[in-house]
Coordinates of C-alpha atoms in Angstrom, one line a residue:
E1 CA -0.3 0.1 0.0
N2 CA 3.0 2.1 0.5
R3 CA 4.4 1.8 -3.5
E4 CA 2.4 4.3 -4.9
A5 CA 3.2 7.1 -2.1
Y6 CA 7.4 5.6 -2.5
L7 CA 6.8 6.3 -6.3
R8 CA 6.0 9.7 -6.1
W9 CA 8.7 10.6 -3.5
L10 CA 11.3 9.0 -6.1
M11 CA 9.5 11.1 -8.7
Q12 CA 10.0 14.2 -6.5
W13 CA 13.8 13.7 -5.8
R14 CA 14.6 12.7 -9.8
R15 CA 15.5 9.1 -9.3
P16 CA 14.1 7.7 -12.7
D17 CA 15.5 4.2 -12.5
D18 CA 14.5 3.7 -8.9
A19 CA 11.2 4.8 -9.7
A20 CA 10.9 2.7 -12.9
M21 CA 11.1 -0.3 -10.7
V22 CA 8.4 0.7 -8.4
W23 CA 6.3 1.4 -10.9
Q24 CA 6.8 -2.0 -12.1
A25 CA 5.5 -3.4 -8.6
L26 CA 2.3 -1.4 -9.0
P27 CA -0.9 -3.2 -9.4
P28 CA -2.3 -3.1 -12.8
E29 CA -5.1 -0.8 -11.9
R30 CA -2.8 1.6 -10.6
Q31 CA -0.6 1.4 -13.6
D32 CA -3.8 2.2 -15.6
D33 CA -5.1 5.1 -13.9
P34 CA -4.4 8.2 -16.3
T35 CA -3.6 10.9 -14.0
L36 CA -1.2 8.7 -12.0
R37 CA 0.1 7.1 -15.5
L38 CA 0.4 10.5 -17.6
S39 CA 2.2 11.9 -14.6
F40 CA 4.9 9.4 -14.4
I41 CA 5.3 9.5 -18.5
D42 CA 6.1 13.1 -17.8
F43 CA 8.6 12.5 -15.5
L44 CA 10.2 9.9 -17.5
I45 CA 10.5 12.4 -20.4
N46 CA 12.2 15.0 -18.3
N47 CA 14.3 12.9 -17.1
D48 CA 15.8 11.6 -20.4
R49 CA 14.1 8.3 -19.8
M50 CA 12.3 8.0 -23.4
S51 CA 12.5 4.1 -24.4
L52 CA 10.1 3.4 -21.1
A53 CA 8.4 7.1 -21.6
R54 CA 7.4 5.6 -25.3
D55 CA 6.2 2.1 -24.2
L56 CA 3.8 3.4 -22.0
W57 CA 2.7 6.1 -24.0
Q58 CA 2.3 4.1 -27.1
P59 CA -1.6 3.1 -26.9
L60 CA -2.5 6.9 -26.7
T61 CA 0.0 7.7 -30.0
D62 CA -1.4 8.7 -32.9
P63 CA -0.8 6.8 -36.3
A64 CA 0.6 10.2 -37.6
G65 CA 3.7 9.9 -35.0
I66 CA 2.4 13.2 -33.3
T67 CA -0.3 13.3 -30.7
H68 CA -3.1 15.4 -31.2
P69 CA -1.7 16.2 -34.9
G70 CA -5.0 18.0 -35.7
F71 CA -5.4 19.5 -32.4
E72 CA -8.7 18.3 -32.1
G73 CA -9.6 17.0 -28.5
T74 CA -8.1 18.2 -24.9
L75 CA -4.1 19.0 -25.0
T76 CA -3.0 17.8 -21.8
Q77 CA 0.2 19.4 -22.2
K78 CA 2.0 16.7 -20.7
G79 CA 3.2 13.5 -21.5
F80 CA 3.7 13.6 -25.3
D81 CA 1.4 16.2 -25.9
W82 CA 1.5 19.3 -27.4
R83 CA 2.8 22.3 -24.9
F84 CA 2.7 26.2 -25.1
S85 CA 2.1 28.9 -22.8
N86 CA 0.9 32.4 -23.3
R87 CA 2.7 35.9 -22.7
K88 CA 0.1 38.9 -22.1
G89 CA 0.8 41.6 -24.9
E90 CA 3.3 39.7 -26.9
W91 CA 1.1 36.2 -28.2
M92 CA -2.1 34.1 -27.5
I93 CA -2.4 30.4 -28.4
Q94 CA -5.6 28.7 -28.6
Q95 CA -7.4 25.8 -30.2
T96 CA -10.0 27.7 -33.0
G97 CA -12.6 26.2 -35.2
Y98 CA -12.0 28.4 -37.9
P99 CA -9.9 28.8 -40.2
F100 CA -8.7 24.9 -40.2
H101 CA -7.4 22.6 -43.0
K102 CA -8.5 19.5 -42.0
G103 CA -10.9 18.1 -39.2
R104 CA -13.0 20.5 -37.2
K105 CA -10.1 22.1 -35.4
A106 CA -6.9 24.3 -35.7
L107 CA -3.9 25.8 -33.2
E108 CA -3.9 29.8 -33.9
I109 CA -0.9 31.7 -32.6
H110 CA -1.7 35.2 -32.5
F111 CA 1.3 37.9 -32.0
A112 CA 0.6 41.3 -30.7
G113 CA 2.7 43.4 -32.7
Q114 CA 3.7 44.7 -29.3
A115 CA 7.6 43.4 -29.1
N116 CA 10.5 41.9 -31.1
T117 CA 9.4 38.6 -29.6
N118 CA 11.8 35.7 -29.0
F119 CA 9.1 32.8 -29.3
N120 CA 9.6 29.3 -28.4
A121 CA 6.8 28.7 -26.4
L122 CA 4.8 26.1 -28.2
Y123 CA 6.4 22.6 -28.7
Q124 CA 5.7 18.6 -28.4
V125 CA 8.1 16.1 -27.6
A126 CA 7.7 13.1 -29.7
P127 CA 9.4 9.6 -29.8
V128 CA 11.8 8.2 -32.2
H129 CA 13.8 5.8 -32.9
P130 CA 17.0 5.9 -33.2
G131 CA 19.4 5.5 -36.6
R132 CA 16.0 6.4 -38.6
A133 CA 15.4 9.0 -40.9
Y134 CA 11.8 10.8 -40.4
R135 CA 9.8 13.7 -42.2
L136 CA 7.5 16.0 -40.5
T137 CA 5.2 17.6 -42.8
Y138 CA 2.4 20.0 -41.5
W139 CA 0.1 22.7 -42.9
W140 CA 0.1 26.6 -42.1
K141 CA -2.0 29.5 -42.7
A142 CA -0.7 33.2 -42.2
R143 CA -2.2 36.6 -42.5
Q144 CA -0.5 39.9 -42.2
I145 CA 3.1 38.5 -40.1
T146 CA 5.0 41.7 -39.8
S147 CA 9.0 42.1 -39.6
D148 CA 11.2 40.4 -41.5
Q149 CA 11.9 37.7 -39.1
G150 CA 8.9 35.2 -39.1
P151 CA 8.1 31.9 -37.3
F152 CA 9.4 28.6 -38.1
M153 CA 9.5 24.9 -37.3
E154 CA 12.5 23.5 -36.1
V155 CA 13.6 20.1 -34.8
T156 CA 16.0 19.0 -32.2
G157 CA 17.2 16.0 -30.5
K158 CA 15.7 15.2 -26.9
G159 CA 18.8 14.9 -24.2
C160 CA 21.0 13.7 -27.5
K161 CA 23.5 16.0 -29.4
G162 CA 23.8 15.6 -33.4
L163 CA 20.0 16.9 -34.3
Y164 CA 19.0 20.2 -35.6
Q165 CA 16.5 20.8 -38.6
K166 CA 15.1 23.8 -39.3
G167 CA 12.2 24.8 -41.5
P168 CA 11.4 27.8 -43.8
M169 CA 9.9 31.1 -42.5
V170 CA 6.4 32.1 -43.0
V171 CA 5.9 36.2 -43.4
D172 CA 3.1 38.5 -44.6
T173 CA 0.0 36.7 -45.8
E174 CA -0.2 33.0 -47.3
E175 CA -3.3 30.3 -47.4
W176 CA -2.7 27.2 -46.5
T177 CA 0.6 25.5 -47.4
Q178 CA 2.0 22.1 -46.8
V179 CA 5.7 22.1 -45.6
S180 CA 7.9 19.0 -44.9
L181 CA 11.1 18.5 -43.9
E182 CA 13.7 15.4 -43.4
F183 CA 16.1 14.6 -41.0
D184 CA 18.2 11.7 -39.4
V185 CA 17.9 10.6 -35.8
P186 CA 21.6 9.8 -34.3
E187 CA 22.2 7.0 -32.5
G188 CA 21.4 7.1 -29.2
C189 CA 18.5 9.4 -29.5
D190 CA 14.9 7.9 -28.5
G191 CA 13.0 11.3 -28.8
V192 CA 13.0 14.8 -30.9
I193 CA 11.3 17.9 -30.0
V194 CA 9.0 19.4 -32.4
R195 CA 9.3 23.3 -31.9
L196 CA 7.7 26.5 -33.5
R197 CA 10.1 29.5 -33.0
R198 CA 10.9 33.0 -34.0
A199 CA 14.2 34.8 -33.3
P200 CA 14.4 38.4 -33.0
S201 CA 14.9 41.0 -35.8
K202 CA 17.6 43.2 -36.0
R203 CA 15.7 45.6 -38.0
F204 CA 14.3 48.8 -36.8
D205 CA 10.6 47.9 -37.4
N206 CA 11.1 44.7 -35.6
K207 CA 7.9 43.9 -33.8
L208 CA 5.9 40.9 -34.8
G209 CA 2.5 41.1 -35.2
G210 CA -0.3 39.0 -37.3
T211 CA -1.6 35.4 -36.9
L212 CA -0.5 31.7 -37.9
W213 CA -2.5 28.7 -38.0
L214 CA -1.3 25.3 -37.7
D215 CA -3.0 21.8 -38.5
D216 CA -2.6 18.4 -39.8
F217 CA 0.8 17.3 -38.4
S218 CA 2.8 14.0 -39.4
L219 CA 6.0 12.4 -38.5
Q220 CA 6.8 9.4 -40.1
P221 CA 9.8 7.6 -40.8
V222 CA 11.1 7.4 -44.5
E223 CA 14.1 5.5 -46.4
K224 CA 17.3 7.1 -45.7
K225 CA 19.0 9.1 -48.6

């Protein structure tokens, strides 16, 4: 009866190997508790135990390879789900029912045009297999994105080195467009971070304004070139 309390204590003190052993000793009904399971997966990801986190998350993984690829349903902001934060006066991120590319929803990012924004507040950790090649695809739509430095997607390794891939920027106004980027996963790398970024501009008129919509993500293995 003390195993769950011990597990939480180990998680608090960031002891992932011991916590994994105690997790295996929990009764099945506690392992299946969605709140506890998600909290433990989140703990594993934050402590770079990607393989076990991926195995526990697997039943929840969308075939697209990205959790909530079309931003349908509730975004938990835990585990291998989208995580984001808002900053008053600079940007607001929210799900929206219009416009969307597919399904019934998309994600809207509105930039207020009040600052030379250094933006990295939207990302997802995704499980991958070392040594394989992947292709990330997504759709976006933009309206009146100001400044010469617009938002772009990037992929980096989670807890590993040797992986960085940057997609194109979007500026001005653009209708729904599909973008893709390919990358190789280094050996020893079990996870990647898919993130929306915007680097500060060095121009005088550098404040970032406008609205960007994202939808229909996919992360799939491909043959190496």
